[in-house]
mmCIF file of C-alpha atoms in Angstrom:
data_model
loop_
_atom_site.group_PDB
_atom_site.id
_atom_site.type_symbol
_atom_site.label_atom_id
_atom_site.label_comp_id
_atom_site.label_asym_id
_atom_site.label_seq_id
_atom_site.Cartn_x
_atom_site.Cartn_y
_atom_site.Cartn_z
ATOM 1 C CA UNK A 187 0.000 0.000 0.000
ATOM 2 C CA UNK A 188 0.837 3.578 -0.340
ATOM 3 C CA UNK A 189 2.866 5.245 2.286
ATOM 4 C CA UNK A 190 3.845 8.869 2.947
ATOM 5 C CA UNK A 191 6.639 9.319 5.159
ATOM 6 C CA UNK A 192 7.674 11.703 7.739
ATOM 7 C CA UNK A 193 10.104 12.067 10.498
ATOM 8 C CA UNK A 194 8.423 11.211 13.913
ATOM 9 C CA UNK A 195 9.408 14.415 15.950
ATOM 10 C CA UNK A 196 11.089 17.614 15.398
ATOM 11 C CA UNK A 197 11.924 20.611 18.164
ATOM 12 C CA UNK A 198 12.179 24.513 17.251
ATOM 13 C CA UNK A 199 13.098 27.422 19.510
ATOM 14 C CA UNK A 200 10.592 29.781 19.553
ATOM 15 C CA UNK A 201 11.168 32.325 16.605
ATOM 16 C CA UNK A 202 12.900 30.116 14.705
ATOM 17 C CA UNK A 203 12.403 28.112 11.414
ATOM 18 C CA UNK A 204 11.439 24.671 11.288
ATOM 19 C CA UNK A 205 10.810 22.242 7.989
ATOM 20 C CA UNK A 206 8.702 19.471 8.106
ATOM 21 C CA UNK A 207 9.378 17.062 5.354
ATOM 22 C CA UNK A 208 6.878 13.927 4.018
ATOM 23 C CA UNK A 209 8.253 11.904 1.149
ATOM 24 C CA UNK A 210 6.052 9.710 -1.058
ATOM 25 C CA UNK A 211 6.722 8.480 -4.846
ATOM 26 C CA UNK A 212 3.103 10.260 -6.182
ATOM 27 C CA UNK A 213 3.853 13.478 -4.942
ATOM 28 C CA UNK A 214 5.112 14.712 -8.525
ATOM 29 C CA UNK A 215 1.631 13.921 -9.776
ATOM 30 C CA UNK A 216 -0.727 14.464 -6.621
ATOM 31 C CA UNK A 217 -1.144 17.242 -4.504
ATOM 32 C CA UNK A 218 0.286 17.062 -0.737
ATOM 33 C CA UNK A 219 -1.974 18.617 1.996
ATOM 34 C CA UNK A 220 -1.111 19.234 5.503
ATOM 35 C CA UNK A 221 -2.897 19.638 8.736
ATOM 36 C CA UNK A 222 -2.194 20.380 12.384
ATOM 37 C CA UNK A 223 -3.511 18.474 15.743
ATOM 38 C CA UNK A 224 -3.137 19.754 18.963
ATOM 39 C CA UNK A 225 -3.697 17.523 21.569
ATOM 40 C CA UNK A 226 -7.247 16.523 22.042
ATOM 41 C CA UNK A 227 -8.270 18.346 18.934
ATOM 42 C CA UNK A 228 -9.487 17.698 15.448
ATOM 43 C CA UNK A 229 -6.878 18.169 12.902
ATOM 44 C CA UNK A 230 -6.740 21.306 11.160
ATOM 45 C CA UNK A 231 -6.205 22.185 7.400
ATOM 46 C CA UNK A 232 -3.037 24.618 7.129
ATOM 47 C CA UNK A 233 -1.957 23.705 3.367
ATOM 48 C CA UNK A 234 -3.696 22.652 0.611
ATOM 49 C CA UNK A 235 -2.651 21.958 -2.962
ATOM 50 C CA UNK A 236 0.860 21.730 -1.678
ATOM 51 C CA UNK A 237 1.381 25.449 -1.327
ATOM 52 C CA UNK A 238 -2.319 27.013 -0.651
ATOM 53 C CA UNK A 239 -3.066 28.489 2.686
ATOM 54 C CA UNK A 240 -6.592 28.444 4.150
ATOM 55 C CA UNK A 241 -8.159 31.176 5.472
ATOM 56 C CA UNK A 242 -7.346 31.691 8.819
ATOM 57 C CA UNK A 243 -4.268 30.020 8.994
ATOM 58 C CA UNK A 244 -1.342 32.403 9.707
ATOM 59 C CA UNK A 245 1.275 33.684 7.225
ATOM 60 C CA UNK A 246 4.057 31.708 8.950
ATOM 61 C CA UNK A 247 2.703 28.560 7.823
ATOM 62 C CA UNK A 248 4.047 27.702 4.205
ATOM 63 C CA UNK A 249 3.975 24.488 1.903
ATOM 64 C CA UNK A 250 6.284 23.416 -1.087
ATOM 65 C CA UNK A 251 7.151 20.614 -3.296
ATOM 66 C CA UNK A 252 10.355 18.948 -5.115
ATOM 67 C CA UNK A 253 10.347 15.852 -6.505
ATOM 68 C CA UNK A 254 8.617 13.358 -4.436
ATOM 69 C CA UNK A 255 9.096 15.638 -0.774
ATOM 70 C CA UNK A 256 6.741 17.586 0.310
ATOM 71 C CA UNK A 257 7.661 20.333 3.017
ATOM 72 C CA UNK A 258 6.159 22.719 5.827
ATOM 73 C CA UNK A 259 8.004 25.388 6.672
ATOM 74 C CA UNK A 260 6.646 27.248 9.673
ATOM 75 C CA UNK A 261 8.649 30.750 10.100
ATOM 76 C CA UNK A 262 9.081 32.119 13.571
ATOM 77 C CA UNK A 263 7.586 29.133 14.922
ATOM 78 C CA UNK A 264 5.271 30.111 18.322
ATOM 79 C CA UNK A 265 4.669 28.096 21.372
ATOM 80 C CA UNK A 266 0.874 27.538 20.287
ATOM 81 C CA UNK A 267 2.614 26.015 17.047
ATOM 82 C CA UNK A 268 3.289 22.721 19.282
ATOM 83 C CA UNK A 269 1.130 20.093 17.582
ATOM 84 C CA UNK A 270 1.278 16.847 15.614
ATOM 85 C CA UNK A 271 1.927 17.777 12.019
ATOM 86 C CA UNK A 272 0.821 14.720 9.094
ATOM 87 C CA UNK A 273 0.681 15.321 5.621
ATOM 88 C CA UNK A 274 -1.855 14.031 3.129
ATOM 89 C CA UNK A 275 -1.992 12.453 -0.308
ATOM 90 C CA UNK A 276 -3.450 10.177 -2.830
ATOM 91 C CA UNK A 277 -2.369 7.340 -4.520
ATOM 92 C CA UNK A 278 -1.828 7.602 -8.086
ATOM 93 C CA UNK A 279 -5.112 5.541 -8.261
ATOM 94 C CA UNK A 280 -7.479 8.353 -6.946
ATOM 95 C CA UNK A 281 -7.920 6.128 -3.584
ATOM 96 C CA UNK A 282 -7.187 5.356 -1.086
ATOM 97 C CA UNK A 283 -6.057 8.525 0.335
ATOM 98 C CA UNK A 284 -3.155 8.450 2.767
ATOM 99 C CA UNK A 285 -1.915 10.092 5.942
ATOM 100 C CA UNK A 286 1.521 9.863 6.558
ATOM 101 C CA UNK A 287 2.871 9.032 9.718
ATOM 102 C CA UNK A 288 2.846 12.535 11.645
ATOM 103 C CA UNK A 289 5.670 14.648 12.775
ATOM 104 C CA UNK A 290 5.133 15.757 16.542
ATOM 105 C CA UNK A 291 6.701 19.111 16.765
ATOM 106 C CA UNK A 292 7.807 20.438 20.145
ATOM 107 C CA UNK A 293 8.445 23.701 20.317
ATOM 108 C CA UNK A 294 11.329 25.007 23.448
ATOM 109 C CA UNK B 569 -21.827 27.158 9.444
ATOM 110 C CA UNK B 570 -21.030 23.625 8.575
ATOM 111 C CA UNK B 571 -21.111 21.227 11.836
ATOM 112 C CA UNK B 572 -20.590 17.663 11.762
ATOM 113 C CA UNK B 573 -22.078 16.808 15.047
ATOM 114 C CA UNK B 574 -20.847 12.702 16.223
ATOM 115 C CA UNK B 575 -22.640 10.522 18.619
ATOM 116 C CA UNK B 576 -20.823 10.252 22.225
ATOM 117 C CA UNK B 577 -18.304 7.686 23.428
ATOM 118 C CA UNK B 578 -18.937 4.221 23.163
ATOM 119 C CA UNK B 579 -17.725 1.254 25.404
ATOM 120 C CA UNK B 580 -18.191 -2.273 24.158
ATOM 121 C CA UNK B 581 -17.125 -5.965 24.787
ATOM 122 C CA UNK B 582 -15.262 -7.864 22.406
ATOM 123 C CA UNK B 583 -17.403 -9.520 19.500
ATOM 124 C CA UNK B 584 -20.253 -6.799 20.328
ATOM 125 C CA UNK B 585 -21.611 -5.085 17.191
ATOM 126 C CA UNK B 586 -21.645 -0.931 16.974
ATOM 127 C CA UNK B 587 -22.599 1.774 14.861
ATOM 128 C CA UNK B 588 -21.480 5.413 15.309
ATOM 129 C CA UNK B 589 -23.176 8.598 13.556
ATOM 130 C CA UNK B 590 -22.178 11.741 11.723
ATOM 131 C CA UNK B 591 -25.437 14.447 11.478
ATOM 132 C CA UNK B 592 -24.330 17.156 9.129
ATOM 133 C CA UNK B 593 -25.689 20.417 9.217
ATOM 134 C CA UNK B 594 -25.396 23.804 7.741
ATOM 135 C CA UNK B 595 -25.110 22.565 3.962
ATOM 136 C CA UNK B 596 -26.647 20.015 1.313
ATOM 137 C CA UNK B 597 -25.830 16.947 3.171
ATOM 138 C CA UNK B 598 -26.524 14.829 0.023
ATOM 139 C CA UNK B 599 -24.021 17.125 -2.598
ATOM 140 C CA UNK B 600 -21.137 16.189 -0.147
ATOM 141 C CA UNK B 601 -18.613 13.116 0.443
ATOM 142 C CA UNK B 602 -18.061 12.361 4.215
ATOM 143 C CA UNK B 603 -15.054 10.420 5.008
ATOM 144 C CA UNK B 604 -14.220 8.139 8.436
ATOM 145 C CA UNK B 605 -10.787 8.537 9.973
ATOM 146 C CA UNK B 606 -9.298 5.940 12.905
ATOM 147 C CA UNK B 607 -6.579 7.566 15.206
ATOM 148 C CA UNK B 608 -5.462 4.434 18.087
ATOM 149 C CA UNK B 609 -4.765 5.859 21.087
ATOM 150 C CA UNK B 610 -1.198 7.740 20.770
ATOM 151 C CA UNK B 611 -1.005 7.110 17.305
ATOM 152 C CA UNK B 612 -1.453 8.710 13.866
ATOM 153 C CA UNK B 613 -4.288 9.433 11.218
ATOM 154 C CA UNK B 614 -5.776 6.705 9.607
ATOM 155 C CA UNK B 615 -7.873 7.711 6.295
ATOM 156 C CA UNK B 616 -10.356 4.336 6.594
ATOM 157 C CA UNK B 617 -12.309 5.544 3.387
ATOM 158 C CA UNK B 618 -15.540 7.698 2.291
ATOM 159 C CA UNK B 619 -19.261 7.829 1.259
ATOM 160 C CA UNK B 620 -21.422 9.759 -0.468
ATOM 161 C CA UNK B 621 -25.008 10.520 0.869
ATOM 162 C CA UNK B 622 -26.475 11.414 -2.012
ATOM 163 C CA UNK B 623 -26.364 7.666 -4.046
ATOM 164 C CA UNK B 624 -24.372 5.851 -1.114
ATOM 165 C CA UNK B 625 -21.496 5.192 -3.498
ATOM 166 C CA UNK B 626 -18.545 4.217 -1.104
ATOM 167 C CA UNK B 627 -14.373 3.796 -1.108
ATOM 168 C CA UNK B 628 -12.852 1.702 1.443
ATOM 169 C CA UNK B 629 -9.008 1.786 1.870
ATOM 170 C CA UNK B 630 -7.642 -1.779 1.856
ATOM 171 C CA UNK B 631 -6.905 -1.654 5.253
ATOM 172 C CA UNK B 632 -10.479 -1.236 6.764
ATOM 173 C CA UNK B 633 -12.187 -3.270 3.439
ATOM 174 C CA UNK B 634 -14.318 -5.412 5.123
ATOM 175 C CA UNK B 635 -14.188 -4.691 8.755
ATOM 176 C CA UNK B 636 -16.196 -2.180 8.689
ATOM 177 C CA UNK B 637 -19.318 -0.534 6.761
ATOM 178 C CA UNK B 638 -20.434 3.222 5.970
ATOM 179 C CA UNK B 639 -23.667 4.084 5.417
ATOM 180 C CA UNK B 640 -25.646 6.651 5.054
ATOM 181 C CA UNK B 641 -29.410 8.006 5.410
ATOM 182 C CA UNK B 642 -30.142 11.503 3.420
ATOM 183 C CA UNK B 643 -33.088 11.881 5.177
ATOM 184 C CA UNK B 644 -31.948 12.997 8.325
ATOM 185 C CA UNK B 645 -28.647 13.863 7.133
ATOM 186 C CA UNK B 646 -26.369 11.291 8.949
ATOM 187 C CA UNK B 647 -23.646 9.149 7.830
ATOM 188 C CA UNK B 648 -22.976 5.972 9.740
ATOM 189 C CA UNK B 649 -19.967 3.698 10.719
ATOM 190 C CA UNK B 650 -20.534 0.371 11.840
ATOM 191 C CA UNK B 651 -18.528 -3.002 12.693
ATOM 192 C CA UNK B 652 -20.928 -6.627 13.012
ATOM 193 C CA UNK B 653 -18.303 -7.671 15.491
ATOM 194 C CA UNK B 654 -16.337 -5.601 17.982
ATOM 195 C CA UNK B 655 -12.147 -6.354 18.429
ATOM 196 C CA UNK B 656 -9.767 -4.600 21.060
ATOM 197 C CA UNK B 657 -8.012 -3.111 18.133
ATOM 198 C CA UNK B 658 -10.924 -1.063 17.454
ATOM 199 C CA UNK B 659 -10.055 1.188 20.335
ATOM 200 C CA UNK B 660 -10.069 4.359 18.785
ATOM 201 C CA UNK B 661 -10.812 7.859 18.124
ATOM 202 C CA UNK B 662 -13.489 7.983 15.163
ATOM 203 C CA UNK B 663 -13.455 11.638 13.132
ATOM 204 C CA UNK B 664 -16.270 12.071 10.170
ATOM 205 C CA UNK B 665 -14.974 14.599 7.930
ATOM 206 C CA UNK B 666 -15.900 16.704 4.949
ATOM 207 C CA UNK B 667 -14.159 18.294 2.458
ATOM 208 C CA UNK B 668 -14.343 21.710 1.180
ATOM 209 C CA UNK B 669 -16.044 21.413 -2.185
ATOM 210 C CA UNK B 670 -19.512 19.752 -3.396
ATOM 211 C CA UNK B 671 -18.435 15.921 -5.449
ATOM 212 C CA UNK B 672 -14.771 15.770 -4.716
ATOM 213 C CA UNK B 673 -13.214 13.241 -2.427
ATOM 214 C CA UNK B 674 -10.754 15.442 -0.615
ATOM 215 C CA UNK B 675 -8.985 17.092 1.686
ATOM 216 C CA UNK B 676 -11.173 17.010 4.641
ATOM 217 C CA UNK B 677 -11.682 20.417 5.767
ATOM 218 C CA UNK B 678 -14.578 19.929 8.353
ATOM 219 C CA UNK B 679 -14.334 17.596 11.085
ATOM 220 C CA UNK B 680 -16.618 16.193 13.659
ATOM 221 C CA UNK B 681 -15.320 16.026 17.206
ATOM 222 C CA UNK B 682 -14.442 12.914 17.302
ATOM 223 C CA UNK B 683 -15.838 9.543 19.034
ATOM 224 C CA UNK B 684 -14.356 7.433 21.372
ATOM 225 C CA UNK B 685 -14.881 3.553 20.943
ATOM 226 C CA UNK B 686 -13.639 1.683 23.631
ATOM 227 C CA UNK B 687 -13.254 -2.565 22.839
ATOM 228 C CA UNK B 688 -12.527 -4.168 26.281
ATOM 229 C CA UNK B 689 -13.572 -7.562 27.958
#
């Protein structure tokens, strides 16, 4: 099956730059999506159509693509950025649809 | 506003059979896919596959094809998830989402606040 992967955790320093990568052999050809979960939450949409922002979702939060990565970039990373980030994709197939494997950012 | 509004937690013995609810409101509940995601306790996001009210067509990813079923009834606007026979595994958190635009399959941009099923003997 289909996987997406990510690195499991990640730390920033508050004001600083982080870059959350997900790697999967459709991305050339399907769009990567990313949302955030705070504890206890539903996720939250902060990139779509590997570069969009929603509305509401704050400048800092960026998306890109090269090749088969996919990347978040969160600039001047705050405390309240401190979540589980996962990434989103299809298979080439149009389904299933895929999570990867989440990237729990601290940030210190 | 868009809601997706989920039934409350759930706590069930092994080999029990369950179904869970998603009531949409706030938009044409028919025009609109709804998807199921599993997250295990401390683990990831698990996309387990959609349905779509209006003619009940359905996608199951291979890893929940056949434990589970989604359906749906348009006349009161709620999508269902159900299991004939209960395992520990199950344990989960259970999100229905939606996504953003009417016939299209993804990303999920409305979520439902989640439902606890709890499998233990």
């Amino acid at each position: 099956s289909y996987e997406l992967t990510q690195p499991p955790s990640m730390s920033v320093s508050p004001g600083q730059t982080t870059r959350i990568t997900c790697s999967g052999d459709t991305l050339p050809k399907k769009y990567a999506f990313w949302y955030q979960q705070k504890s206890g939450q539903a996720p939250v949409l902060v990139i779509y159509d590997d570069n969009k922002r929603p509305s509401g979702i704050p400048e800092r939060f960026s998306g890109s693509t090269s090749g088969t990565m996919a990347t978040l970039t969160i600039s001047g990373a705050r405390v309240e950025d401190e979540a589980d980030y996962y990434c989103y994709s299809q298979d080439t197939s149009g389904n299933p649809w895929v999570f990867g494997g989440g990237t729990k950012l601290t940030v210190l | 506003e868009v809601q997706l509004v989920q039934s409350g937690a759930e706590v069930k013995k092994p080999g029990q059979s369950l179904r869970i609810s998603c009531k949409g409101f706030g938009y044409t509940f028919t025009n609109y896919w709804i998807g199921w995601v599993r997250q295990m306790p401390g683990k990831g996001l698990e996309w387990m596959g959609i349905i779509y009210p209006g003619d009940s067509d359905t996608a199951y990813s291979p890893s929940f094809q056949g434990q589970v079923t989604f359906s749906a009834d348009k006349s009161i606007n709620t999508a269902y998830l159900q299991w004939s026979s209960l395992k520990a595994s199950d344990t989960a958190i259970y999100y229905c989402a939606r996504p953003p635009s009417p016939g299209v399959h993804g990303p999920f941009d409305s979520w439902g606040q989640g439902t606890l099923v709890t499998v233990s003997s």
